[in-house]
Amino acid sequence: SQACWINADILSGPGEDLNDEHAKLRVKPKFCEKEFLDVVISNFLGTTLSIGWTTSTADEYAVYTDEMVNKMLQCLGCYRKEDLQVTFPIRATSFRQSWGVLRKLYEANENWTVTLWWSVSALPEDEMDWIFETLEMGDDLFKNRTYYDMIGFGSYLLLKRNNMKC
């Protein structure tokens, strides 16, 4: 049997001015967060919830806010945390600038993970260095709890491994 992930952007996220009514529509989720969570959790127990925020290309480096992260954690608050397998997809270009608030996602439950994604181009090497050193070389709380779905990250890891052998 194979693990199943169900992915949905259930909350509005970074990249648009959420005080602007027209901009707000561009990042409005297609799912009601409570309905989505109720259906998946009651019908697909054991499935990994890959739940995140809508994003916009208006600003690829826009930050995730404390309000966004707190709302996501509140959405999950009425369910038994130990019953949930969760990964939070985070746009990699926003990760470093948002680290102060995104670390709460790791701290909320030791079994929950983050999936860093980016498909436009490879991030600059210094950005990949920071991500790798912060998540895999630093605090044990973060090690081995991140999936990397980013252009160029596999090549970055090979280069890193080869440099470590020297």
mmCIF file of C-alpha atoms in Angstrom:
data_model
loop_
_atom_site.group_PDB
_atom_site.id
_atom_site.type_symbol
_atom_site.label_atom_id
_atom_site.label_comp_id
_atom_site.label_asym_id
_atom_site.label_seq_id
_atom_site.Cartn_x
_atom_site.Cartn_y
_atom_site.Cartn_z
ATOM 1 C CA SER A 1 0.000 0.000 0.000
ATOM 2 C CA GLN A 2 1.105 3.527 -0.717
ATOM 3 C CA ALA A 3 0.727 6.621 1.415
ATOM 4 C CA CYS A 4 -1.852 9.088 0.185
ATOM 5 C CA TRP A 5 -1.611 12.860 0.465
ATOM 6 C CA ILE A 6 -4.555 15.157 -0.090
ATOM 7 C CA ASN A 7 -3.530 18.708 -0.936
ATOM 8 C CA ALA A 8 -5.561 21.901 -0.815
ATOM 9 C CA ASP A 9 -4.917 25.581 -0.277
ATOM 10 C CA ILE A 10 -7.475 26.242 2.444
ATOM 11 C CA LEU A 11 -6.459 29.753 3.560
ATOM 12 C CA SER A 12 -5.464 32.986 1.832
ATOM 13 C CA GLY A 13 -1.727 33.478 1.807
ATOM 14 C CA PRO A 14 1.047 35.822 0.781
ATOM 15 C CA GLY A 15 1.483 37.800 -2.378
ATOM 16 C CA GLU A 16 -1.476 40.162 -2.464
ATOM 17 C CA ASP A 17 -2.700 43.073 -0.378
ATOM 18 C CA LEU A 18 -5.434 41.384 1.647
ATOM 19 C CA ASN A 19 -6.926 44.789 2.493
ATOM 20 C CA ASP A 20 -7.729 45.306 -1.210
ATOM 21 C CA GLU A 21 -11.026 43.613 -2.134
ATOM 22 C CA HIS A 22 -9.975 42.836 -5.748
ATOM 23 C CA ALA A 23 -6.607 41.454 -4.672
ATOM 24 C CA LYS A 24 -8.296 39.380 -1.973
ATOM 25 C CA LEU A 25 -10.340 37.613 -4.652
ATOM 26 C CA ARG A 26 -7.160 36.544 -6.476
ATOM 27 C CA VAL A 27 -5.986 34.533 -3.467
ATOM 28 C CA LYS A 28 -9.365 33.360 -2.196
ATOM 29 C CA PRO A 29 -9.221 29.608 -1.473
ATOM 30 C CA LYS A 30 -11.480 27.312 -3.469
ATOM 31 C CA PHE A 31 -12.315 25.293 -0.342
ATOM 32 C CA CYS A 32 -13.939 26.160 2.958
ATOM 33 C CA GLU A 33 -11.254 25.083 5.431
ATOM 34 C CA LYS A 34 -13.614 23.514 8.000
ATOM 35 C CA GLU A 35 -15.627 21.571 5.413
ATOM 36 C CA PHE A 36 -12.472 20.315 3.706
ATOM 37 C CA LEU A 37 -10.879 19.191 6.976
ATOM 38 C CA ASP A 38 -14.100 17.557 8.228
ATOM 39 C CA VAL A 39 -14.562 15.553 5.016
ATOM 40 C CA VAL A 40 -10.945 14.404 4.747
ATOM 41 C CA ILE A 41 -10.471 13.615 8.433
ATOM 42 C CA SER A 42 -13.759 11.727 8.785
ATOM 43 C CA ASN A 43 -13.429 9.767 5.525
ATOM 44 C CA PHE A 44 -9.696 9.321 4.981
ATOM 45 C CA LEU A 45 -8.105 8.715 8.358
ATOM 46 C CA GLY A 46 -4.396 8.002 7.928
ATOM 47 C CA THR A 47 -4.134 10.247 4.880
ATOM 48 C CA THR A 48 -1.561 13.017 5.050
ATOM 49 C CA LEU A 49 -3.181 16.422 4.905
ATOM 50 C CA SER A 50 -1.107 18.744 2.754
ATOM 51 C CA ILE A 51 -2.828 21.983 3.671
ATOM 52 C CA GLY A 52 -1.558 25.394 2.844
ATOM 53 C CA TRP A 53 -2.229 28.893 1.706
ATOM 54 C CA THR A 54 -3.018 30.319 -1.692
ATOM 55 C CA THR A 55 -0.188 32.431 -3.062
ATOM 56 C CA SER A 56 0.132 35.042 -5.760
ATOM 57 C CA THR A 57 2.900 35.806 -8.194
ATOM 58 C CA ALA A 58 2.412 39.528 -7.571
ATOM 59 C CA ASP A 59 5.210 39.286 -5.000
ATOM 60 C CA GLU A 60 7.155 36.005 -4.990
ATOM 61 C CA TYR A 61 8.944 37.001 -1.780
ATOM 62 C CA ALA A 62 5.874 38.084 0.192
ATOM 63 C CA VAL A 63 5.917 36.836 3.763
ATOM 64 C CA TYR A 64 3.654 34.471 5.620
ATOM 65 C CA THR A 65 2.293 36.392 8.588
ATOM 66 C CA ASP A 66 1.678 35.505 12.199
ATOM 67 C CA GLU A 67 -2.041 35.854 11.476
ATOM 68 C CA MET A 68 -1.836 33.323 8.605
ATOM 69 C CA VAL A 69 0.050 30.743 10.661
ATOM 70 C CA ASN A 70 -2.141 31.201 13.736
ATOM 71 C CA LYS A 71 -5.288 30.784 11.657
ATOM 72 C CA MET A 72 -3.945 27.535 10.165
ATOM 73 C CA LEU A 73 -3.117 26.178 13.608
ATOM 74 C CA GLN A 74 -6.572 27.236 14.842
ATOM 75 C CA CYS A 75 -8.173 25.313 11.969
ATOM 76 C CA LEU A 76 -6.440 22.185 13.193
ATOM 77 C CA GLY A 77 -7.070 22.952 16.861
ATOM 78 C CA CYS A 78 -10.486 21.299 17.056
ATOM 79 C CA TYR A 79 -9.113 17.935 15.872
ATOM 80 C CA ARG A 80 -7.030 15.483 17.876
ATOM 81 C CA LYS A 81 -3.479 16.357 16.863
ATOM 82 C CA GLU A 82 -2.213 12.831 17.391
ATOM 83 C CA ASP A 83 -4.692 11.570 14.771
ATOM 84 C CA LEU A 84 -3.472 13.933 12.075
ATOM 85 C CA GLN A 85 -0.618 13.551 9.642
ATOM 86 C CA VAL A 86 0.030 17.040 8.322
ATOM 87 C CA THR A 87 2.486 18.747 6.023
ATOM 88 C CA PHE A 88 2.312 22.455 5.311
ATOM 89 C CA PRO A 89 3.311 23.460 1.766
ATOM 90 C CA ILE A 90 5.320 26.690 1.948
ATOM 91 C CA ARG A 91 6.564 28.718 -1.007
ATOM 92 C CA ALA A 92 10.351 28.466 -0.718
ATOM 93 C CA THR A 93 10.970 32.036 -1.896
ATOM 94 C CA SER A 94 9.065 33.289 1.159
ATOM 95 C CA PHE A 95 10.521 30.868 3.687
ATOM 96 C CA ARG A 96 13.556 32.730 4.988
ATOM 97 C CA GLN A 97 11.767 36.060 5.441
ATOM 98 C CA SER A 98 8.897 34.247 7.185
ATOM 99 C CA TRP A 99 10.993 31.920 9.358
ATOM 100 C CA GLY A 100 10.126 33.735 12.589
ATOM 101 C CA VAL A 101 6.461 32.780 12.230
ATOM 102 C CA LEU A 102 6.787 29.563 10.198
ATOM 103 C CA ARG A 103 8.813 27.841 12.906
ATOM 104 C CA LYS A 104 5.521 27.629 14.863
ATOM 105 C CA LEU A 105 4.387 24.972 12.385
ATOM 106 C CA TYR A 106 7.273 22.734 13.461
ATOM 107 C CA GLU A 107 6.726 23.527 17.136
ATOM 108 C CA ALA A 108 2.976 22.764 17.077
ATOM 109 C CA ASN A 109 3.426 18.998 16.703
ATOM 110 C CA GLU A 110 6.650 17.003 16.438
ATOM 111 C CA ASN A 111 5.128 14.740 13.771
ATOM 112 C CA TRP A 112 4.035 17.493 11.427
ATOM 113 C CA THR A 113 6.219 18.512 8.512
ATOM 114 C CA VAL A 114 6.725 21.305 6.015
ATOM 115 C CA THR A 115 6.998 20.936 2.246
ATOM 116 C CA LEU A 116 9.060 23.678 0.624
ATOM 117 C CA TRP A 117 8.026 24.159 -3.004
ATOM 118 C CA TRP A 118 9.162 26.335 -5.879
ATOM 119 C CA SER A 119 8.978 25.571 -9.586
ATOM 120 C CA VAL A 120 9.939 28.761 -11.384
ATOM 121 C CA SER A 121 13.744 28.618 -11.105
ATOM 122 C CA ALA A 122 16.451 27.447 -8.737
ATOM 123 C CA LEU A 123 16.854 29.572 -5.645
ATOM 124 C CA PRO A 124 20.199 31.329 -5.211
ATOM 125 C CA GLU A 125 22.833 29.149 -3.548
ATOM 126 C CA ASP A 126 23.026 31.353 -0.450
ATOM 127 C CA GLU A 127 19.269 30.906 0.017
ATOM 128 C CA MET A 128 19.554 27.123 -0.295
ATOM 129 C CA ASP A 129 22.497 27.199 2.143
ATOM 130 C CA TRP A 130 20.414 29.086 4.689
ATOM 131 C CA ILE A 131 17.444 26.724 4.314
ATOM 132 C CA PHE A 132 19.606 23.604 4.545
ATOM 133 C CA GLU A 133 21.676 24.837 7.489
ATOM 134 C CA THR A 134 18.613 26.051 9.392
ATOM 135 C CA LEU A 135 16.511 22.942 8.866
ATOM 136 C CA GLU A 136 18.978 20.082 8.601
ATOM 137 C CA MET A 137 22.168 21.182 10.371
ATOM 138 C CA GLY A 138 20.802 23.231 13.268
ATOM 139 C CA ASP A 139 18.234 22.513 15.964
ATOM 140 C CA ASP A 140 17.147 18.865 16.210
ATOM 141 C CA LEU A 141 13.519 20.033 16.325
ATOM 142 C CA PHE A 142 13.653 20.750 12.585
ATOM 143 C CA LYS A 143 15.870 17.928 11.268
ATOM 144 C CA ASN A 144 14.283 15.459 8.835
ATOM 145 C CA ARG A 145 10.919 17.196 8.977
ATOM 146 C CA THR A 146 10.981 18.994 5.633
ATOM 147 C CA TYR A 147 10.170 17.807 2.130
ATOM 148 C CA TYR A 148 11.919 19.699 -0.654
ATOM 149 C CA ASP A 149 10.011 20.153 -3.913
ATOM 150 C CA MET A 150 12.215 22.856 -5.380
ATOM 151 C CA ILE A 151 13.937 23.144 -8.723
ATOM 152 C CA GLY A 152 17.659 22.575 -8.277
ATOM 153 C CA PHE A 153 17.563 21.288 -4.695
ATOM 154 C CA GLY A 154 18.632 17.761 -5.650
ATOM 155 C CA SER A 155 21.666 19.153 -7.500
ATOM 156 C CA TYR A 156 22.406 21.401 -4.539
ATOM 157 C CA LEU A 157 22.446 18.385 -2.181
ATOM 158 C CA LEU A 158 24.771 16.427 -4.508
ATOM 159 C CA LEU A 159 27.176 19.360 -4.650
ATOM 160 C CA LYS A 160 26.990 19.753 -0.874
ATOM 161 C CA ARG A 161 27.684 16.028 -0.348
ATOM 162 C CA ASN A 162 30.625 16.074 -2.775
ATOM 163 C CA ASN A 163 32.082 19.154 -1.036
ATOM 164 C CA MET A 164 31.779 17.417 2.346
ATOM 165 C CA LYS A 165 33.841 14.463 1.076
ATOM 166 C CA CYS A 166 36.805 16.719 0.281
#
